[in-house]
Amino acid sequence: MTLFKDPAFNFNGLLALGGSGAGSAEVGEVLTAVNAINKAGLSSQTYVETFRKLGDRLMEPPEGSKPDDQTTRFRALRAAQYYGQALFFVLGSDDPGSEEDVYKAGRGAWDKFCDLCDPAPVKANVPYGKTPLPVWFFRPDPSNTRRPTVILTNGSDGQNVDMWTYGVAAALDRGWNALVYDGPGQGQLLFVDQMVFTPTWEKVVGPLVDWLSKRSDVDASKIGLTGLSMAGDLAPRAAAFEDRIAALVAMPGCVDPWLGFPAEIRQILTPSKEETNEIWNKEVVPQLPPDAAATMKKRIEPFSIPAMLAAREGKMFTDFYTPARLIQSLKITDVVPRIKMPTLVLDYEDEQFYPGQPQQMFDALTAPKDYVKLTAAQGAQLHCSPMAPQLHCEVVFDWLQGTLG
């Protein structure tokens, strides 16, 4: 499962390849891009350039034929995937200032795909403070049949297309509704509206449940909530304070996102903002190699708008203390025992970001609970099972249907 020698590039490449089973990628397209990148020399620039051009090509009609709506639809879905691949590494490329444009290209491809679905998802803006949450509500059909519904929560750097791969398609196949949304620190709210993550995720999910509960095609007693990647922390936090959620899935269970950062980065943080930032700017930043600097810019941007804007100018952020404290505030160890609804905690063999945390969450739960570890023998190892999203969805939706009926 080695596409690239660098683990970060490899993981993202595997995610793209794994999307093929849901139609959100094409094996040949991804492997051809991988070969082109390796031949040119792996870098953020070659990765961004290759996948962005692939996205651009798919947004155009295929050569030699007049595409029907289905062809146009799934070409747009794959384009959204490839733009998302480019977006992840754009801050380390030669044109970091193009980040918002790359995001908008991916968002445009996603919206084009959605518009051609049958039925097309309901698009709405759900009130949330001064900045509404964009939502896409997928239904198996346009009838008013009340159905179980799953709210799909993305992580710290995923895009809407990932929610198709990790939930929407599986939900529709089983007669469920599925809600996709951008919350603070994600998608439109991050890249355009410039809003960072919040530790009080129940204030994000609550309005979504309000909106769903008013619909005649939603069974309000059967609303499930899933959280992928870092949302394995966000969704449980919301569920601890939102009793209308009937079932919860953490993918994987995460109780402290700060521990997902390397120890040598975490030890920079001291109780003093002045001391912390002096260490960061005078001792750490000058020693960071370009690839490590690009990684830090990417990982910190959902927690700091100044960091994001500096990165778009090719600069390193100077305030490490503020985003680090925000990430620390996402710790949910104390609130996990408050969760009352049945909960499924997923874990992955060779989990590289939150090792041990799924088991920690499972042990702390006092509600009805189940624990499933996906393994290398299944081809489902690594964070979020990048090569086995179909198996991943089978486990999640079998559990949801067994739990909610």
Short mmCIF file of C-alpha atoms in Angstrom, two decimals:
data_model
loop_
_atom_site.label_atom_id
_atom_site.label_comp_id
_atom_site.label_asym_id
_atom_site.label_seq_id
_atom_site.Cartn_x
_atom_site.Cartn_y
_atom_site.Cartn_z
CA MET A 1 0.00 0.00 0.00
CA THR A 2 2.89 2.33 -0.74
CA LEU A 3 2.09 4.92 -3.40
CA PHE A 4 4.56 7.52 -2.12
CA LYS A 5 7.58 7.19 0.15
CA ASP A 6 6.45 10.15 2.28
CA PRO A 7 3.76 8.97 4.77
CA ALA A 8 1.65 12.16 4.53
CA PHE A 9 1.44 12.06 0.75
CA ASN A 10 0.92 8.30 0.84
CA PHE A 11 -2.01 8.50 3.26
CA ASN A 12 -3.78 11.08 1.12
CA GLY A 13 -3.13 9.08 -2.01
CA LEU A 14 -4.64 6.00 -0.36
CA LEU A 15 -7.73 8.01 0.60
CA ALA A 16 -8.20 9.03 -3.02
CA LEU A 17 -7.70 5.48 -4.27
CA GLY A 18 -10.10 4.10 -1.66
CA GLY A 19 -12.84 6.42 -2.88
CA SER A 20 -13.06 4.44 -6.12
CA GLY A 21 -15.57 2.02 -4.65
CA ALA A 22 -18.02 4.87 -4.04
CA GLY A 23 -17.43 6.50 -7.42
CA SER A 24 -15.51 9.40 -5.91
CA ALA A 25 -12.29 8.40 -7.67
CA GLU A 26 -11.13 6.15 -10.50
CA VAL A 27 -8.32 3.65 -9.88
CA GLY A 28 -6.66 4.35 -13.21
CA GLU A 29 -6.86 8.10 -12.78
CA VAL A 30 -5.33 8.02 -9.31
CA LEU A 31 -2.53 5.60 -10.18
CA THR A 32 -1.70 7.54 -13.34
CA ALA A 33 -1.47 10.71 -11.25
CA VAL A 34 0.71 8.90 -8.70
CA ASN A 35 3.08 7.72 -11.41
CA ALA A 36 3.27 11.23 -12.89
CA ILE A 37 4.05 12.76 -9.49
CA ASN A 38 6.73 10.22 -8.67
CA LYS A 39 8.30 10.64 -12.10
CA ALA A 40 8.39 14.43 -11.74
CA GLY A 41 9.70 14.18 -8.19
CA LEU A 42 7.37 14.06 -5.19
CA SER A 43 6.68 17.50 -3.73
CA SER A 44 3.74 19.63 -2.72
CA GLN A 45 4.07 21.44 -6.03
CA THR A 46 3.96 18.35 -8.23
CA TYR A 47 1.16 16.85 -6.16
CA VAL A 48 -1.00 20.00 -6.31
CA GLU A 49 -0.30 20.63 -9.98
CA THR A 50 -1.10 17.05 -11.04
CA PHE A 51 -4.32 16.64 -9.09
CA ARG A 52 -5.59 20.14 -9.86
CA LYS A 53 -5.11 19.57 -13.59
CA LEU A 54 -6.93 16.25 -13.26
CA GLY A 55 -9.84 17.99 -11.56
CA ASP A 56 -9.89 20.67 -14.27
CA ARG A 57 -9.96 18.00 -16.98
CA LEU A 58 -12.88 16.15 -15.45
CA MET A 59 -14.94 19.32 -15.23
CA GLU A 60 -14.76 19.43 -19.03
CA PRO A 61 -16.69 16.99 -21.28
CA PRO A 62 -14.83 13.78 -22.15
CA GLU A 63 -13.20 13.66 -25.55
CA GLY A 64 -15.15 12.09 -28.38
CA SER A 65 -18.58 11.95 -26.78
CA LYS A 66 -21.46 14.07 -25.62
CA PRO A 67 -21.82 13.28 -21.91
CA ASP A 68 -25.18 12.55 -20.34
CA ASP A 69 -26.09 13.73 -16.86
CA GLN A 70 -24.72 10.62 -15.15
CA THR A 71 -21.35 11.00 -16.84
CA THR A 72 -21.20 14.70 -15.97
CA ARG A 73 -22.34 13.96 -12.42
CA PHE A 74 -19.69 11.39 -11.56
CA ARG A 75 -16.93 13.25 -13.37
CA ALA A 76 -17.77 16.19 -11.09
CA LEU A 77 -17.64 13.94 -8.02
CA ARG A 78 -14.21 12.65 -8.99
CA ALA A 79 -13.09 16.21 -9.74
CA ALA A 80 -14.15 17.21 -6.21
CA GLN A 81 -11.93 14.42 -4.88
CA TYR A 82 -8.92 15.52 -6.91
CA TYR A 83 -9.35 19.19 -6.05
CA GLY A 84 -9.50 18.08 -2.41
CA GLN A 85 -6.21 16.27 -2.87
CA ALA A 86 -4.64 19.42 -4.29
CA LEU A 87 -6.13 21.56 -1.52
CA PHE A 88 -4.47 19.54 1.22
CA PHE A 89 -0.96 20.39 0.01
CA VAL A 90 -1.45 23.78 -1.60
CA LEU A 91 0.08 25.71 1.32
CA GLY A 92 3.37 23.94 0.63
CA SER A 93 3.25 24.63 -3.10
CA ASP A 94 4.66 27.48 -5.15
CA ASP A 95 1.28 29.25 -5.00
CA PRO A 96 -0.08 29.04 -1.44
CA GLY A 97 -2.22 32.10 -2.11
CA SER A 98 -4.40 30.01 -4.42
CA GLU A 99 -5.84 28.04 -1.48
CA GLU A 100 -9.28 29.68 -1.53
CA ASP A 101 -9.49 29.29 -5.32
CA VAL A 102 -8.64 25.59 -5.08
CA TYR A 103 -11.25 25.16 -2.37
CA LYS A 104 -13.86 26.93 -4.50
CA ALA A 105 -13.02 24.71 -7.48
CA GLY A 106 -13.67 21.64 -5.34
CA ARG A 107 -16.82 23.15 -3.89
CA GLY A 108 -18.05 23.95 -7.40
CA ALA A 109 -17.46 20.36 -8.49
CA TRP A 110 -19.28 19.06 -5.40
CA ASP A 111 -22.28 21.32 -6.00
CA LYS A 112 -22.42 20.31 -9.66
CA PHE A 113 -22.47 16.66 -8.61
CA CYS A 114 -25.22 17.34 -6.07
CA ASP A 115 -27.36 19.26 -8.59
CA LEU A 116 -27.34 16.22 -10.89
CA CYS A 117 -28.31 13.69 -8.21
CA ASP A 118 -31.83 12.26 -8.41
CA PRO A 119 -33.28 13.48 -6.20
CA ALA A 120 -30.91 16.38 -5.73
CA PRO A 121 -30.06 17.02 -2.09
CA VAL A 122 -31.88 19.85 -0.36
CA LYS A 123 -29.44 22.74 0.07
CA ALA A 124 -29.97 25.13 2.95
CA ASN A 125 -28.22 27.44 5.37
CA VAL A 126 -28.88 26.51 8.99
CA PRO A 127 -28.63 29.41 11.47
CA TYR A 128 -25.46 29.41 13.56
CA GLY A 129 -24.48 32.71 15.16
CA LYS A 130 -23.67 35.27 12.49
CA THR A 131 -22.44 32.66 9.99
CA PRO A 132 -24.94 29.99 8.87
CA LEU A 133 -23.95 26.39 8.31
CA PRO A 134 -24.26 25.19 4.69
CA VAL A 135 -26.00 21.80 4.58
CA TRP A 136 -26.79 19.20 1.93
CA PHE A 137 -29.69 16.91 2.84
CA PHE A 138 -29.70 13.69 0.81
CA ARG A 139 -32.85 11.53 0.52
CA PRO A 140 -33.49 8.18 -1.17
CA ASP A 141 -36.58 9.71 -2.82
CA PRO A 142 -38.58 12.97 -2.59
CA SER A 143 -41.53 11.44 -0.72
CA ASN A 144 -42.53 12.52 2.79
CA THR A 145 -41.81 9.08 4.22
CA ARG A 146 -40.27 9.51 7.66
CA ARG A 147 -36.86 7.88 7.61
CA PRO A 148 -33.91 7.38 9.93
CA THR A 149 -31.28 10.04 9.30
CA VAL A 150 -27.55 10.22 9.87
CA ILE A 151 -25.66 13.47 10.43
CA LEU A 152 -22.18 13.03 8.95
CA THR A 153 -19.46 15.08 10.63
CA ASN A 154 -16.15 15.65 8.88
CA GLY A 155 -12.76 16.05 10.51
CA SER A 156 -10.14 18.78 10.54
CA ASP A 157 -9.13 18.66 6.87
CA GLY A 158 -11.69 16.58 4.97
CA GLN A 159 -14.02 17.84 2.24
CA ASN A 160 -17.66 17.13 1.41
CA VAL A 161 -16.70 14.47 -1.11
CA ASP A 162 -15.27 12.41 1.77
CA MET A 163 -18.70 12.35 3.37
CA TRP A 164 -20.09 10.79 0.18
CA THR A 165 -17.47 8.04 0.45
CA TYR A 166 -17.87 7.58 4.20
CA GLY A 167 -21.62 7.69 4.58
CA VAL A 168 -23.95 9.30 2.05
CA ALA A 169 -23.86 6.55 -0.58
CA ALA A 170 -24.20 3.85 2.09
CA ALA A 171 -27.09 5.68 3.77
CA LEU A 172 -29.05 6.09 0.53
CA ASP A 173 -28.52 2.43 -0.39
CA ARG A 174 -30.14 1.47 2.92
CA GLY A 175 -33.09 3.85 2.68
CA TRP A 176 -31.67 6.43 5.10
CA ASN A 177 -31.42 10.19 4.81
CA ALA A 178 -27.96 11.73 5.21
CA LEU A 179 -27.00 15.27 6.19
CA VAL A 180 -23.63 16.71 5.15
CA TYR A 181 -22.54 20.06 6.57
CA ASP A 182 -19.64 22.45 7.04
CA GLY A 183 -19.01 23.45 10.63
CA PRO A 184 -16.55 25.97 12.06
CA GLY A 185 -13.02 25.13 10.92
CA GLN A 186 -14.31 23.21 7.89
CA GLY A 187 -14.99 23.85 4.22
CA GLN A 188 -16.70 27.14 3.48
CA LEU A 189 -16.63 28.30 7.09
CA LEU A 190 -12.84 27.99 7.18
CA PHE A 191 -11.60 28.82 3.69
CA VAL A 192 -14.12 31.56 2.84
CA ASP A 193 -15.86 32.74 6.04
CA GLN A 194 -12.64 32.43 8.09
CA MET A 195 -14.07 30.74 11.17
CA VAL A 196 -12.01 28.30 13.27
CA PHE A 197 -13.03 25.22 15.24
CA THR A 198 -15.04 25.51 18.42
CA PRO A 199 -14.81 23.17 21.42
CA THR A 200 -18.58 23.45 22.03
CA TRP A 201 -19.65 21.30 19.08
CA GLU A 202 -23.09 20.72 20.59
CA LYS A 203 -23.85 24.31 19.57
CA VAL A 204 -23.16 23.25 15.99
CA VAL A 205 -25.12 19.99 16.04
CA GLY A 206 -28.09 21.39 17.97
CA PRO A 207 -29.26 23.68 15.13
CA LEU A 208 -28.86 20.79 12.68
CA VAL A 209 -31.15 18.63 14.80
CA ASP A 210 -33.61 21.53 15.05
CA TRP A 211 -33.65 21.80 11.25
CA LEU A 212 -34.05 18.07 10.71
CA SER A 213 -36.79 17.71 13.33
CA LYS A 214 -39.02 20.14 11.44
CA ARG A 215 -38.94 18.03 8.27
CA SER A 216 -41.78 15.67 7.40
CA ASP A 217 -39.35 13.14 5.88
CA VAL A 218 -37.24 12.71 9.02
CA ASP A 219 -37.99 10.34 11.89
CA ALA A 220 -36.81 12.60 14.69
CA SER A 221 -36.55 9.64 17.07
CA LYS A 222 -33.94 8.00 14.81
CA ILE A 223 -31.21 10.57 14.21
CA GLY A 224 -27.70 9.16 14.29
CA LEU A 225 -24.46 11.14 14.46
CA THR A 226 -21.10 10.05 13.08
CA GLY A 227 -17.71 11.70 13.38
CA LEU A 228 -14.82 10.91 11.03
CA SER A 229 -11.18 11.51 11.91
CA MET A 230 -10.91 14.41 14.41
CA ALA A 231 -14.70 14.49 14.45
CA GLY A 232 -14.34 11.32 16.50
CA ASP A 233 -13.83 13.96 19.20
CA LEU A 234 -16.34 16.57 17.96
CA ALA A 235 -19.34 14.25 17.53
CA PRO A 236 -19.02 12.65 20.99
CA ARG A 237 -18.67 16.12 22.54
CA ALA A 238 -21.93 17.16 20.83
CA ALA A 239 -23.69 13.93 21.82
CA ALA A 240 -22.76 14.44 25.46
CA PHE A 241 -24.96 17.57 25.53
CA GLU A 242 -27.51 16.84 22.78
CA ASP A 243 -29.98 14.22 24.01
CA ARG A 244 -31.94 14.14 20.75
CA ILE A 245 -29.16 12.13 19.11
CA ALA A 246 -30.32 8.50 19.18
CA ALA A 247 -27.03 6.79 18.27
CA LEU A 248 -23.39 7.87 18.02
CA VAL A 249 -20.43 6.54 16.02
CA ALA A 250 -16.87 7.76 16.64
CA MET A 251 -14.54 6.93 13.72
CA PRO A 252 -12.12 6.63 15.53
CA GLY A 253 -12.76 7.47 19.14
CA CYS A 254 -10.67 10.52 20.04
CA VAL A 255 -10.57 12.13 23.48
CA ASP A 256 -7.64 14.56 23.08
CA PRO A 257 -6.70 15.87 19.60
CA TRP A 258 -3.70 17.70 21.07
CA LEU A 259 -2.03 14.31 21.58
CA GLY A 260 -2.21 13.83 17.81
CA PHE A 261 0.62 16.35 17.50
CA PRO A 262 4.23 15.15 17.93
CA ALA A 263 5.59 15.34 21.46
CA GLU A 264 8.36 17.73 20.38
CA ILE A 265 5.68 20.16 19.16
CA ARG A 266 3.50 19.81 22.26
CA GLN A 267 6.39 20.55 24.61
CA ILE A 268 6.77 24.02 23.09
CA LEU A 269 3.58 25.10 24.84
CA THR A 270 4.11 26.68 28.26
CA PRO A 271 1.68 28.56 30.56
CA SER A 272 3.13 31.82 29.23
CA LYS A 273 2.07 33.10 25.82
CA GLU A 274 5.16 35.29 25.56
CA GLU A 275 7.54 32.47 26.48
CA THR A 276 5.80 29.97 24.19
CA ASN A 277 5.90 32.23 21.17
CA GLU A 278 9.51 33.19 21.81
CA ILE A 279 10.50 29.50 21.79
CA TRP A 280 8.43 28.93 18.65
CA ASN A 281 9.79 31.87 16.67
CA LYS A 282 13.44 31.85 17.80
CA GLU A 283 14.20 28.17 18.41
CA VAL A 284 11.73 26.07 16.43
CA VAL A 285 10.78 27.87 13.21
CA PRO A 286 14.37 28.54 12.06
CA GLN A 287 15.09 24.81 12.32
CA LEU A 288 11.99 23.53 10.50
CA PRO A 289 12.70 21.94 7.11
CA PRO A 290 10.30 23.02 4.34
CA ASP A 291 8.16 19.88 4.45
CA ALA A 292 7.73 20.10 8.23
CA ALA A 293 6.92 23.81 7.97
CA ALA A 294 4.22 23.10 5.37
CA THR A 295 2.76 20.38 7.60
CA MET A 296 2.55 22.74 10.57
CA LYS A 297 0.87 25.44 8.48
CA LYS A 298 -1.74 22.94 7.32
CA ARG A 299 -2.42 21.42 10.72
CA ILE A 300 -2.72 24.76 12.52
CA GLU A 301 -4.80 26.68 9.95
CA PRO A 302 -8.24 25.32 11.10
CA PHE A 303 -7.45 26.74 14.55
CA SER A 304 -6.03 30.16 13.62
CA ILE A 305 -7.11 32.57 10.90
CA PRO A 306 -3.89 34.63 11.26
CA ALA A 307 -1.94 31.39 10.71
CA MET A 308 -4.01 30.59 7.61
CA LEU A 309 -3.60 34.07 6.13
CA ALA A 310 0.14 34.07 6.82
CA ALA A 311 0.49 30.66 5.17
CA ARG A 312 -1.28 31.94 2.07
CA GLU A 313 1.44 34.60 1.85
CA GLY A 314 4.14 31.96 2.16
CA LYS A 315 4.93 32.93 5.75
CA MET A 316 5.01 30.98 9.00
CA PHE A 317 2.60 32.05 11.72
CA THR A 318 4.13 33.72 14.77
CA ASP A 319 1.49 32.99 17.41
CA PHE A 320 1.73 29.31 18.32
CA TYR A 321 0.23 29.74 21.79
CA THR A 322 -3.34 30.72 20.80
CA PRO A 323 -4.14 27.87 18.38
CA ALA A 324 -2.37 25.37 20.63
CA ARG A 325 -4.62 26.36 23.54
CA LEU A 326 -7.68 26.03 21.30
CA ILE A 327 -6.63 22.52 20.31
CA GLN A 328 -6.11 21.66 23.99
CA SER A 329 -9.65 22.85 24.73
CA LEU A 330 -11.04 20.08 22.50
CA LYS A 331 -10.14 17.47 25.12
CA ILE A 332 -13.33 15.58 26.08
CA THR A 333 -12.10 13.09 28.68
CA ASP A 334 -14.35 14.59 31.35
CA VAL A 335 -17.53 14.68 29.22
CA VAL A 336 -17.44 11.18 27.67
CA PRO A 337 -19.18 9.64 30.73
CA ARG A 338 -22.11 12.05 30.10
CA ILE A 339 -22.96 10.36 26.80
CA LYS A 340 -26.27 8.51 27.19
CA MET A 341 -27.09 7.10 23.75
CA PRO A 342 -25.74 3.80 22.33
CA THR A 343 -22.25 4.40 20.97
CA LEU A 344 -20.00 2.56 18.53
CA VAL A 345 -16.28 3.28 18.84
CA LEU A 346 -14.11 2.35 15.88
CA ASP A 347 -10.39 1.73 16.08
CA TYR A 348 -7.86 0.90 13.37
CA GLU A 349 -4.78 -1.27 13.38
CA ASP A 350 -1.72 0.99 13.03
CA GLU A 351 -3.79 4.09 13.87
CA GLN A 352 -1.17 6.79 13.37
CA PHE A 353 -2.83 9.91 14.81
CA TYR A 354 -4.76 8.88 17.93
CA PRO A 355 -3.30 5.50 19.02
CA GLY A 356 -4.89 4.15 22.18
CA GLN A 357 -7.55 6.84 22.33
CA PRO A 358 -10.44 4.72 20.92
CA GLN A 359 -9.96 2.22 23.73
CA GLN A 360 -9.72 5.06 26.24
CA MET A 361 -13.04 6.45 25.01
CA PHE A 362 -14.70 3.05 25.05
CA ASP A 363 -13.56 2.39 28.63
CA ALA A 364 -14.90 5.79 29.79
CA LEU A 365 -18.34 5.34 28.24
CA THR A 366 -21.18 4.50 30.62
CA ALA A 367 -23.85 4.22 27.90
CA PRO A 368 -24.54 1.03 25.89
CA LYS A 369 -21.43 0.64 23.79
CA ASP A 370 -19.61 -1.43 21.20
CA TYR A 371 -16.00 -1.44 20.03
CA VAL A 372 -14.77 -2.61 16.62
CA LYS A 373 -11.15 -2.61 15.47
CA LEU A 374 -10.58 -2.74 11.72
CA THR A 375 -7.41 -4.62 10.78
CA ALA A 376 -4.63 -5.07 8.26
CA ALA A 377 -5.92 -8.56 7.51
CA GLN A 378 -9.06 -6.86 6.16
CA GLY A 379 -7.06 -4.23 4.26
CA ALA A 380 -8.64 -1.73 6.64
CA GLN A 381 -5.65 -0.57 8.67
CA LEU A 382 -4.52 3.02 9.25
CA HIS A 383 -6.52 6.05 10.35
CA CYS A 384 -10.09 5.87 8.95
CA SER A 385 -9.34 2.76 6.83
CA PRO A 386 -8.38 4.74 3.70
CA MET A 387 -8.33 1.64 1.49
CA ALA A 388 -11.54 0.11 2.83
CA PRO A 389 -14.31 2.74 3.10
CA GLN A 390 -16.91 0.24 1.84
CA LEU A 391 -16.08 -2.18 4.65
CA HIS A 392 -16.00 0.79 7.01
CA CYS A 393 -19.53 1.81 5.99
CA GLU A 394 -20.79 -1.78 6.27
CA VAL A 395 -19.65 -1.93 9.89
CA VAL A 396 -21.11 1.48 10.73
CA PHE A 397 -24.49 1.10 9.04
CA ASP A 398 -25.05 -2.49 10.16
CA TRP A 399 -24.56 -1.20 13.69
CA LEU A 400 -26.77 1.85 13.17
CA GLN A 401 -29.60 -0.23 11.70
CA GLY A 402 -29.28 -2.81 14.46
CA THR A 403 -29.36 -0.05 17.06
CA LEU A 404 -32.12 2.16 15.66
CA GLY A 405 -34.14 -0.51 13.86
#
